Coordinates of C-alpha atoms in Angstrom, one line a residue:
Chain A
M682 CA -32.0 23.6 63.3
R683 CA -30.1 26.6 63.1
K684 CA -27.0 26.2 60.3
I685 CA -25.8 23.6 58.0
L686 CA -22.3 23.3 56.7
V687 CA -21.9 22.5 53.4
G688 CA -18.1 21.3 51.9
I689 CA -17.2 22.4 48.5
K690 CA -14.4 21.4 46.9
R691 CA -12.8 22.7 43.7
V692 CA -11.8 19.9 41.6
V693 CA -11.0 19.4 37.8
D694 CA -14.2 19.1 35.7
Y695 CA -16.5 16.1 35.0
N696 CA -15.6 16.2 31.3
V697 CA -12.0 17.0 31.5
R698 CA -9.8 14.0 30.2
V699 CA -7.3 14.2 32.8
R700 CA -3.6 14.1 31.5
V701 CA -0.6 12.6 33.7
K702 CA 2.4 15.4 33.8
P703 CA 5.7 14.1 32.0
D704 CA 8.0 14.2 34.8
G705 CA 5.4 12.1 37.1
S706 CA 4.7 15.0 39.5
G707 CA 1.3 14.9 39.4
V708 CA -1.8 15.6 36.4
V709 CA -1.8 18.7 34.2
T710 CA -4.4 21.7 35.5
D711 CA -3.2 24.5 33.7
G712 CA -5.4 26.2 31.8
V713 CA -7.9 23.1 32.8
K714 CA -12.0 23.9 33.1
M715 CA -12.2 23.8 37.1
S716 CA -16.1 23.0 38.9
V717 CA -17.6 22.5 42.0
N718 CA -17.3 18.6 42.9
P719 CA -20.6 16.9 42.0
F720 CA -21.4 15.4 44.8
D721 CA -20.6 18.6 46.7
E722 CA -23.4 20.2 44.5
I723 CA -25.9 17.2 45.7
A724 CA -24.7 18.0 49.5
L725 CA -25.4 21.9 48.8
E726 CA -28.9 20.8 47.4
E727 CA -29.9 18.9 50.0
A728 CA -28.9 21.7 52.6
L729 CA -30.9 24.3 50.9
R730 CA -34.0 21.4 50.0
I731 CA -34.1 21.4 54.2
R732 CA -33.7 25.2 54.7
E733 CA -36.4 25.4 51.9
R734 CA -38.6 23.3 54.5
G735 CA -38.3 25.5 57.1
E736 CA -35.8 22.9 58.9
A737 CA -32.9 25.0 59.1
A738 CA -32.4 28.8 59.2
E739 CA -28.8 28.9 57.3
V740 CA -26.7 27.3 55.2
V741 CA -23.1 28.0 54.9
A742 CA -20.7 26.8 52.1
V743 CA -16.9 26.2 53.1
S744 CA -14.3 25.2 50.9
I745 CA -10.6 24.6 51.6
G746 CA -8.4 25.3 48.6
P747 CA -6.7 27.9 46.8
D748 CA -8.1 31.9 46.6
D749 CA -9.5 30.4 43.2
A750 CA -12.0 28.4 45.1
Q751 CA -14.1 31.5 45.5
Q752 CA -15.5 30.7 42.1
Q753 CA -16.9 27.5 43.3
L754 CA -17.9 29.3 46.8
R755 CA -19.8 31.9 44.3
T756 CA -21.2 29.3 42.1
A757 CA -22.4 27.8 45.8
L758 CA -24.1 31.2 46.7
A759 CA -25.5 31.2 43.4
M760 CA -27.4 28.0 44.2
G761 CA -28.4 29.7 47.1
A762 CA -26.3 29.3 50.4
D763 CA -26.7 32.4 52.4
R764 CA -22.6 32.8 53.0
A765 CA -19.4 31.1 52.2
I766 CA -16.1 30.4 54.1
L767 CA -13.0 29.9 52.1
V768 CA -9.9 28.4 54.3
K769 CA -7.0 29.5 52.2
T770 CA -4.1 27.2 51.3
D771 CA -2.0 27.0 48.4
A772 CA -1.0 23.3 49.4
A773 CA -2.9 20.3 48.0
L774 CA -4.5 18.9 51.4
E775 CA -5.1 15.2 52.3
P776 CA -8.2 14.3 53.9
L777 CA -7.1 14.1 57.2
A778 CA -5.5 17.7 57.0
A779 CA -8.9 18.8 54.8
A780 CA -11.0 17.4 58.0
K781 CA -8.9 18.7 60.7
A782 CA -9.4 22.4 58.8
F783 CA -13.0 21.8 58.6
L784 CA -13.2 21.1 62.1
A785 CA -12.0 24.2 63.4
V786 CA -14.7 25.7 61.2
I787 CA -17.2 23.9 62.8
S788 CA -15.4 24.5 66.2
K789 CA -16.4 28.2 65.5
E790 CA -19.9 27.8 63.6
N791 CA -21.3 25.2 66.0
P792 CA -23.6 24.0 62.8
D793 CA -25.9 21.5 63.7
L794 CA -25.3 19.5 60.3
V795 CA -22.4 18.7 58.1
I796 CA -23.1 17.6 54.7
V797 CA -20.1 16.7 52.4
G798 CA -20.2 15.0 49.1
K799 CA -19.2 10.9 49.5
Q800 CA -16.0 11.7 47.6
A801 CA -14.1 14.1 45.4
I802 CA -13.9 13.0 41.6
D803 CA -10.0 14.3 41.8
D804 CA -8.5 12.0 44.3
D805 CA -11.1 9.9 45.1
A806 CA -10.6 9.4 48.5
A807 CA -14.0 9.5 50.1
Q808 CA -12.3 10.1 53.3
T809 CA -13.1 13.5 54.6
G810 CA -16.8 12.9 55.7
P811 CA -16.2 10.1 58.3
M812 CA -12.8 11.9 59.3
I813 CA -14.9 15.0 60.0
A814 CA -17.1 12.6 61.9
A815 CA -14.5 11.1 64.0
L816 CA -12.5 14.3 65.1
W817 CA -15.9 15.9 66.1
D818 CA -16.8 12.6 68.0
R819 CA -20.1 12.8 66.3
P820 CA -22.3 10.3 63.7
Q821 CA -21.8 9.8 60.2
A822 CA -24.2 8.9 57.8
T823 CA -22.0 8.0 54.3
F824 CA -23.9 7.6 51.2
A825 CA -26.6 9.1 51.8
S826 CA -29.6 8.6 49.0
K827 CA -32.8 10.2 51.5
V828 CA -32.4 12.5 54.6
E829 CA -35.2 13.2 56.9
I830 CA -34.9 15.6 59.7
K831 CA -37.0 14.8 62.9
G832 CA -36.2 17.4 65.6
T833 CA -32.6 16.6 67.0
T834 CA -32.5 13.4 64.6
A835 CA -32.0 12.5 61.4
T836 CA -33.3 9.4 59.5
I837 CA -30.7 8.4 56.5
V838 CA -31.3 6.0 53.8
R839 CA -27.4 4.7 52.7
E840 CA -26.7 3.2 49.6
V841 CA -24.6 0.0 50.5
D842 CA -23.5 -2.8 48.5
A843 CA -26.5 -5.0 49.7
G844 CA -29.0 -2.3 49.4
L845 CA -30.4 0.3 50.9
E846 CA -29.5 0.8 54.6
T847 CA -31.4 3.1 57.0
I848 CA -30.4 4.4 60.3
E849 CA -30.8 7.2 62.8
V850 CA -28.8 9.5 64.2
D851 CA -28.5 12.6 66.9
L852 CA -27.5 16.0 65.5
P853 CA -25.1 17.5 65.2
A854 CA -23.9 14.7 62.7
V855 CA -22.0 14.1 59.5
I856 CA -23.8 13.2 56.2
S857 CA -22.1 12.4 52.8
A858 CA -24.0 12.8 49.9
D859 CA -24.4 10.0 47.3
L860 CA -25.8 10.2 43.6
R861 CA -29.3 9.5 44.2
L862 CA -29.7 11.9 46.9
N863 CA -31.5 14.8 44.7
E864 CA -31.0 16.0 41.8
P865 CA -28.9 19.5 42.3
R866 CA -30.9 23.1 40.9
Y867 CA -29.2 25.0 37.9
V868 CA -28.3 28.2 38.7
K869 CA -30.2 31.0 37.2
L870 CA -28.4 34.6 35.9
P871 CA -30.1 36.8 38.4
D872 CA -28.8 33.9 41.2
I873 CA -25.6 34.6 39.9
M874 CA -25.3 38.7 39.8
K875 CA -27.1 37.9 43.9
A876 CA -24.4 35.9 44.9
K877 CA -21.7 38.7 44.0
K878 CA -23.1 40.3 47.1
K879 CA -23.4 37.7 49.6
P880 CA -21.0 37.4 52.4
L881 CA -17.5 35.3 51.6
D882 CA -14.8 35.1 54.2
V883 CA -11.4 33.9 53.8
I884 CA -9.7 32.6 56.4
D885 CA -6.0 31.4 56.0
L886 CA -5.5 27.7 56.6
A887 CA -2.3 28.8 59.0
S888 CA -4.4 30.8 61.2
L889 CA -6.8 28.0 62.1
G890 CA -3.1 26.3 63.4
V891 CA -3.7 23.3 60.6
S892 CA -0.6 21.5 59.1
A893 CA -0.9 21.6 55.7
E894 CA 1.8 18.9 55.2
A895 CA 1.0 15.8 53.8
G896 CA 1.3 12.7 55.9
L897 CA 1.7 10.5 53.1
K898 CA 4.8 11.2 50.3
C899 CA 4.0 10.9 46.6
V900 CA 6.4 9.0 45.3
L901 CA 5.1 9.4 41.5
V902 CA 1.8 10.0 39.3
E903 CA 1.5 7.8 36.2
P904 CA -0.8 7.1 33.3
P905 CA -2.7 3.9 33.8
K906 CA -1.8 1.0 32.0
P907 CA -3.6 0.3 29.0
R908 CA -5.8 -3.0 27.8
A909 CA -4.1 -4.6 24.5
K910 CA -6.4 -3.8 21.4
G911 CA -9.1 -6.3 21.0
I912 CA -10.7 -7.1 17.6
M913 CA -13.9 -6.5 16.2
V914 CA -16.2 -9.6 15.4
K915 CA -18.7 -9.0 12.2
D916 CA -21.7 -10.8 13.7
V917 CA -23.5 -12.6 16.7
A918 CA -22.1 -16.6 15.6
E919 CA -18.7 -15.2 15.5
L920 CA -19.2 -13.6 19.3
V921 CA -20.5 -16.4 20.6
D922 CA -17.6 -18.7 19.0
A923 CA -14.8 -16.7 20.5
L924 CA -16.8 -17.3 24.0
K925 CA -16.8 -20.5 23.5
K926 CA -13.4 -21.0 22.0
K927 CA -12.1 -18.8 25.4
G928 CA -14.2 -21.4 27.7
L929 CA -16.2 -18.4 28.7
V930 CA -19.4 -19.9 27.7
Chain B
M70 CA 7.6 -8.0 60.3
S71 CA 4.2 -6.4 59.2
K72 CA 1.8 -7.0 61.6
I73 CA -1.5 -6.8 59.5
L74 CA -5.1 -6.0 60.8
V75 CA -7.8 -7.0 58.4
I76 CA -11.1 -6.1 59.4
A77 CA -13.6 -8.7 57.7
E78 CA -16.4 -8.4 56.2
H79 CA -19.5 -10.3 56.7
D80 CA -23.4 -10.1 56.9
G81 CA -23.7 -11.9 60.1
T82 CA -23.0 -15.2 58.4
K83 CA -20.9 -15.1 55.4
L84 CA -17.7 -14.0 55.0
S85 CA -17.7 -11.5 52.1
Q86 CA -15.3 -12.3 49.2
A87 CA -14.2 -9.1 49.5
T88 CA -12.7 -9.7 52.8
A89 CA -10.6 -12.7 50.9
R90 CA -9.2 -10.5 48.3
C91 CA -8.1 -8.3 51.2
V92 CA -6.1 -11.2 52.8
T93 CA -4.4 -11.3 49.6
C94 CA -3.6 -7.8 49.6
A95 CA -2.4 -8.2 53.1
S96 CA -0.3 -11.2 52.3
Q97 CA 1.8 -9.4 49.8
V98 CA 3.1 -7.0 52.0
P99 CA 6.3 -7.9 53.0
G100 CA 7.3 -9.9 56.1
A101 CA 3.3 -10.1 56.8
E102 CA 1.7 -11.5 59.6
V103 CA -2.3 -11.4 58.7
T104 CA -4.6 -11.3 61.5
V105 CA -8.7 -11.1 60.8
A106 CA -10.5 -9.2 63.0
V107 CA -14.2 -10.4 63.0
F108 CA -16.7 -8.2 65.1
A109 CA -20.5 -9.7 65.5
A110 CA -23.3 -10.8 67.6
D111 CA -21.8 -14.3 67.2
P112 CA -19.2 -14.4 65.0
A113 CA -18.1 -18.2 65.1
A114 CA -19.3 -19.3 61.4
V115 CA -17.3 -15.9 59.9
A116 CA -14.7 -16.7 61.9
A117 CA -14.3 -20.3 61.0
Q118 CA -14.4 -19.0 57.1
A119 CA -11.6 -16.7 57.8
A120 CA -9.6 -19.3 59.9
A121 CA -9.6 -21.6 56.4
L122 CA -8.5 -18.6 54.4
N123 CA -4.7 -19.3 53.0
G124 CA -2.5 -16.8 54.1
V125 CA -4.3 -15.8 57.6
A126 CA -2.4 -16.5 60.6
A127 CA -4.4 -15.9 63.3
V128 CA -8.4 -14.7 63.6
V129 CA -10.0 -12.4 66.4
T130 CA -13.4 -12.4 67.3
V131 CA -14.9 -9.2 69.1
A132 CA -18.4 -11.2 70.4
A133 CA -21.0 -8.4 71.3
G134 CA -24.6 -7.2 70.6
H135 CA -23.4 -4.1 69.7
N136 CA -21.4 -5.3 66.6
A137 CA -24.6 -7.2 65.3
H138 CA -24.9 -4.2 62.5
A139 CA -21.9 -2.8 61.0
L140 CA -22.1 0.7 62.5
A141 CA -18.8 2.8 61.9
A142 CA -19.1 5.0 64.8
T143 CA -19.6 1.9 67.0
L144 CA -17.0 0.0 65.1
A145 CA -14.0 2.7 65.3
P146 CA -13.3 3.1 68.6
Q147 CA -13.0 -0.7 69.0
V148 CA -11.1 -1.1 65.9
V149 CA -8.6 1.5 67.3
K150 CA -8.2 -0.4 70.6
L151 CA -7.6 -3.9 68.5
A152 CA -4.9 -2.2 66.1
A153 CA -2.5 -1.4 68.8
G154 CA 0.5 -3.6 68.3
Y155 CA -0.3 -4.0 64.3
S156 CA 1.8 -2.0 61.9
H157 CA -1.4 -2.2 59.4
V158 CA -4.6 -1.8 59.7
F159 CA -7.0 -3.1 56.2
G160 CA -10.2 -2.9 55.1
P161 CA -11.6 -3.5 51.6
S162 CA -12.9 -0.6 50.0
T163 CA -16.6 -1.8 50.0
S164 CA -19.4 0.6 51.2
F165 CA -18.2 -1.3 54.8
G166 CA -14.6 0.0 54.5
K167 CA -15.4 3.0 52.9
D168 CA -17.7 4.0 55.8
L169 CA -15.4 2.6 58.7
M170 CA -11.5 3.0 57.5
P171 CA -11.4 6.5 57.5
R172 CA -13.0 6.8 60.5
V173 CA -10.4 4.5 62.2
A174 CA -7.9 6.3 60.4
A175 CA -8.8 9.9 61.8
L176 CA -9.1 8.5 65.6
L177 CA -5.5 6.9 64.8
G178 CA -4.1 10.5 63.4
V179 CA -3.1 9.0 60.4
P180 CA -3.6 9.3 56.8
Q181 CA -5.6 6.3 54.8
I182 CA -4.5 5.1 51.7
S183 CA -7.8 4.4 49.8
D184 CA -8.4 2.0 47.3
A185 CA -4.3 0.2 47.4
M186 CA -4.5 -1.7 44.0
S187 CA -0.5 -2.9 44.2
V188 CA 1.7 -3.3 47.3
E189 CA 5.1 -1.8 46.3
G190 CA 6.9 -2.3 49.8
T191 CA 5.8 -2.4 53.4
H192 CA 4.8 1.4 53.0
R193 CA 4.3 1.7 49.5
F194 CA 1.1 1.3 47.6
K195 CA 0.1 2.2 44.7
R196 CA -3.7 3.5 43.9
P197 CA -6.0 5.0 41.6
T198 CA -7.0 8.7 41.4
Y199 CA -9.0 10.5 38.8
A200 CA -11.7 8.0 38.1
G201 CA -8.3 5.4 37.2
N202 CA -6.9 8.3 34.8
A203 CA -3.6 8.8 37.1
I204 CA -1.8 6.0 39.2
V205 CA -0.4 7.2 42.5
T206 CA 2.3 6.0 44.1
L207 CA 2.3 6.5 47.6
E208 CA 4.6 6.0 50.4
A209 CA 3.3 6.3 54.0
P210 CA 5.3 7.3 57.0
A211 CA 7.4 4.2 58.7
D212 CA 6.4 5.0 62.4
R213 CA 2.8 5.1 62.0
T214 CA 0.3 2.9 61.6
V215 CA -0.9 2.4 58.1
V216 CA -4.6 2.5 57.1
A217 CA -5.8 1.4 54.2
T218 CA -8.4 0.1 51.7
V219 CA -8.0 -2.5 49.5
R220 CA -9.2 -2.0 45.9
T221 CA -10.6 -5.8 45.7
A222 CA -11.0 -5.9 41.9
S223 CA -6.8 -5.8 41.9
F224 CA -6.5 -9.1 44.2
E225 CA -7.6 -12.4 43.5
A226 CA -9.4 -14.1 46.4
A227 CA -7.1 -16.0 49.1
T228 CA -7.8 -19.4 49.0
A229 CA -9.1 -22.1 51.6
G230 CA -6.9 -24.5 53.1
G231 CA -5.9 -23.0 55.8
N232 CA -6.1 -23.6 59.6
A233 CA -5.5 -20.5 61.7
P234 CA -6.3 -20.6 65.3
I235 CA -9.2 -18.2 66.4
S236 CA -9.0 -16.4 69.7
A237 CA -11.5 -14.3 71.2
A238 CA -10.7 -11.0 72.3
S239 CA -12.5 -8.4 74.7
V240 CA -12.3 -4.8 73.7
E241 CA -12.8 -2.0 76.1
A242 CA -13.8 0.9 74.3
T243 CA -16.2 3.6 75.1
L244 CA -19.3 2.8 72.4
P245 CA -21.4 6.1 71.1
T246 CA -24.8 5.7 71.2
H247 CA -25.8 8.7 68.8
T248 CA -26.0 6.0 65.7
R249 CA -28.7 3.6 65.5
F250 CA -29.6 0.9 62.7
V251 CA -32.8 0.9 62.0
S252 CA -33.2 -1.4 58.6
I253 CA -31.7 -3.0 55.7
S254 CA -33.8 -3.7 52.7
A255 CA -31.7 -5.8 50.6
P256 CA -32.9 -6.6 46.9
Q257 CA -35.1 -10.2 47.1
A258 CA -32.6 -13.1 47.2
T259 CA -31.9 -15.2 44.3
D260 CA -30.0 -17.8 42.9
R261 CA -28.3 -15.0 40.8
P262 CA -24.3 -14.8 41.4
D263 CA -23.2 -11.8 43.5
L264 CA -22.4 -8.6 41.2
S265 CA -19.1 -7.9 43.6
S266 CA -17.5 -11.6 43.2
A267 CA -19.8 -13.2 40.0
A268 CA -17.1 -14.8 37.4
K269 CA -19.4 -13.4 34.6
V270 CA -21.5 -10.1 34.5
V271 CA -24.0 -9.0 31.6
S272 CA -24.2 -5.1 32.2
G273 CA -26.9 -2.8 30.4
G274 CA -27.2 0.6 29.9
R275 CA -29.0 3.5 28.8
A276 CA -29.4 2.1 25.2
L277 CA -32.2 -0.8 27.2
A278 CA -34.6 2.2 26.9
S279 CA -36.7 1.2 30.1
K280 CA -37.3 -1.0 32.8
E281 CA -38.9 -3.7 31.0
N282 CA -36.1 -3.4 28.6
F283 CA -33.9 -4.6 31.1
A284 CA -35.3 -8.1 31.8
L285 CA -33.3 -8.9 28.0
I286 CA -30.3 -8.2 30.4
F287 CA -31.4 -10.7 33.3
S288 CA -32.4 -13.1 30.7
L289 CA -28.8 -13.3 29.0
A290 CA -27.3 -13.1 32.6
G291 CA -29.7 -16.4 33.7
K292 CA -28.5 -18.3 30.6
I293 CA -24.9 -17.8 31.2
G294 CA -25.2 -17.6 35.2
G295 CA -23.8 -14.8 35.6
A296 CA -24.6 -11.3 37.6
V297 CA -26.4 -8.2 36.6
G298 CA -25.0 -4.6 36.3
A299 CA -25.7 -1.2 35.4
S300 CA -24.4 1.7 33.7
R301 CA -25.3 5.0 35.9
A302 CA -27.5 6.0 33.5
A303 CA -29.3 3.0 33.4
V304 CA -29.7 3.3 37.1
D305 CA -30.4 7.2 37.0
A306 CA -32.9 6.2 34.4
G307 CA -34.6 4.2 37.3
Y308 CA -34.0 0.5 34.7
A309 CA -32.0 -1.3 37.3
S310 CA -31.5 -0.6 41.2
N311 CA -28.4 0.9 42.8
E312 CA -26.8 -1.7 43.4
L313 CA -26.6 -3.0 40.1
Q314 CA -24.4 0.3 39.4
V315 CA -20.9 -0.5 37.9
G316 CA -18.0 2.4 38.1
Q317 CA -16.4 4.9 39.8
T318 CA -18.9 6.0 41.9
G319 CA -20.8 2.3 42.1
K320 CA -18.9 -0.9 42.1
I321 CA -15.4 -1.9 41.3
I322 CA -15.3 -5.6 39.8
A323 CA -13.3 -7.9 38.1
P324 CA -14.8 -11.0 36.4
E325 CA -13.5 -13.4 34.1
L326 CA -16.1 -12.2 31.4
Y327 CA -17.8 -8.8 31.5
I328 CA -20.6 -8.4 28.7
A329 CA -21.3 -4.2 28.5
V330 CA -24.2 -4.0 26.2
G331 CA -25.7 -0.5 25.1
I332 CA -23.2 1.3 27.6
S333 CA -21.4 3.6 25.2
G334 CA -18.4 3.5 28.1
A335 CA -17.4 6.7 29.7
I336 CA -14.8 6.9 31.7
Q337 CA -16.3 6.8 35.1
H338 CA -18.1 3.5 34.0
L339 CA -14.5 1.8 32.5
T340 CA -12.9 2.5 36.0
G341 CA -15.3 0.2 37.3
I342 CA -14.2 -2.7 35.2
K343 CA -10.7 -2.5 33.6
D344 CA -9.4 -5.5 35.6
A345 CA -12.4 -7.6 34.1
K346 CA -10.0 -10.5 31.8
T347 CA -12.6 -10.5 29.0
I348 CA -14.7 -7.4 27.8
V349 CA -17.3 -7.7 25.5
A350 CA -19.0 -4.7 24.2
I351 CA -22.0 -4.9 22.0
N352 CA -23.6 -1.1 21.2
K353 CA -24.9 0.0 17.9
D354 CA -22.4 3.2 17.7
P355 CA -19.0 2.0 16.0
E356 CA -17.1 5.2 17.9
A357 CA -18.6 4.4 21.0
P358 CA -15.5 4.8 23.7
I359 CA -16.0 0.9 24.8
F360 CA -14.9 -0.4 22.2
E361 CA -11.3 0.7 23.1
V362 CA -11.4 -1.2 26.3
S363 CA -13.2 -4.1 24.5
D364 CA -11.4 -7.4 23.9
L365 CA -14.4 -8.6 21.4
G366 CA -16.4 -6.2 20.1
L367 CA -19.6 -6.1 18.0
V368 CA -21.6 -3.4 16.7
G369 CA -25.2 -4.2 16.3
D370 CA -28.6 -3.2 17.6
L371 CA -28.7 -4.9 21.3
F372 CA -33.0 -5.6 20.8
Q373 CA -31.6 -7.8 17.7
V374 CA -28.1 -8.9 19.1
L375 CA -29.6 -10.6 22.4
P376 CA -32.2 -12.7 21.7
E377 CA -29.8 -14.1 18.7
M378 CA -27.1 -14.6 21.0
E379 CA -29.3 -16.6 23.7
K380 CA -30.4 -19.1 20.6
L381 CA -26.8 -19.6 19.8
L382 CA -25.6 -20.3 23.3
G383 CA -28.8 -23.2 23.4

């Protein structure tokens, strides 16, 4: 195949303990470390492996977000993407708007495959992949843990609640990457230098004719209710007693 | 009135407990009239189970060979057709619902509310973000269909006792042929309860240190009649299989009793167990974050604690 598009979202880093703003308008992101959504790294790694097997010619990283998302796209280029596209918007897009923006890029780029992470670790929505597939009227293979390309079809093993499901899809298609699809490579210093020279195009969201307006109104953001403090028991006998008293064993 | 369509999750013969929990969420929407839709090759058995749930006003079945396996690409256009006339379309936030519902929402051109954890009004819901660290209240537009997945751990399963009428619907939709089911490999059937719906769960983490040692978890689970879970670290290390993973990216569960063994308690794991009624933590590190959420904590070496526990349980 010629081309794979990979979705790269800029998110609050996995290790950051997120705090809610006192006014309930959102979470604190000022001065917080930002990274590539971990599932998107897995998506990119899979695309790179497909290219390295000689089954794809080009891997294009696509992000939708603020100007600063160029940092995450540079990371994607350092991992090995051939070029990158930023659809620039300062609005926090809902998955449906993000899918529409992605579709606009698809119609320009005509990829044979789109790979995205199964969810972003900020909004945890897990919607964008299937929404892209729906708007594009193409197959979706969500929660992929194995991908095999066979000419114009792909066979995907999906991690579902019951176990592992295998489906076959015609290309082009959308795949969403689950945790165990692969282990993303580490970026080496020379690759970071090389990545600076790779092409990164910036397009304004408005120029794609996609509205950034949110369909859902965010009324309030609040911290979760804490669980009541528990007790420490001194030994196994006390633990078993406590469980018996509660009628749990 | 809120006319709510709940898309049933099932395996062809049995309605999932997640669907019964989804029905409870739907029933809590002010003015709810809940209809359960069963898409299957032969929906009779599943439809009967849905009709018997309290809170269900009607069951509609869509019987067709192409509905033998739940493929989102095939189901979504049918759900969209069936959704006409409904104010809300709900599905459980399981691998089934998470695959299907966003496709439905996009075809309807509406935003989706993922993981609804409480009902605050006909169009207002709370949902967790950032692995449960920030709870967001969202208001969906009043003039559009509300599409949502339901965080099933936040709702009790609807109880049996209802007797809703069942009717067959025929849905005219153009279905794609670009997506084909090949196979499903489920772990060997056991008499062990299902992790998603079990009342008791024993979960093991990285400290188990090997697949062989993980037998200790199975043994304790067997002793108390519970299901087995695992942390991401344990699954990644190959000690337990993927469908046992509990947490942000695995299963979100709400058992009566959750026993976390050798699990440090990363925030991504805790989000999957927060709704458990009683959390027991066994860990040799007194500083492990799991003790911040546990009701009963025991600092100790799991390799001594587990055998002793089994002995005392008799």
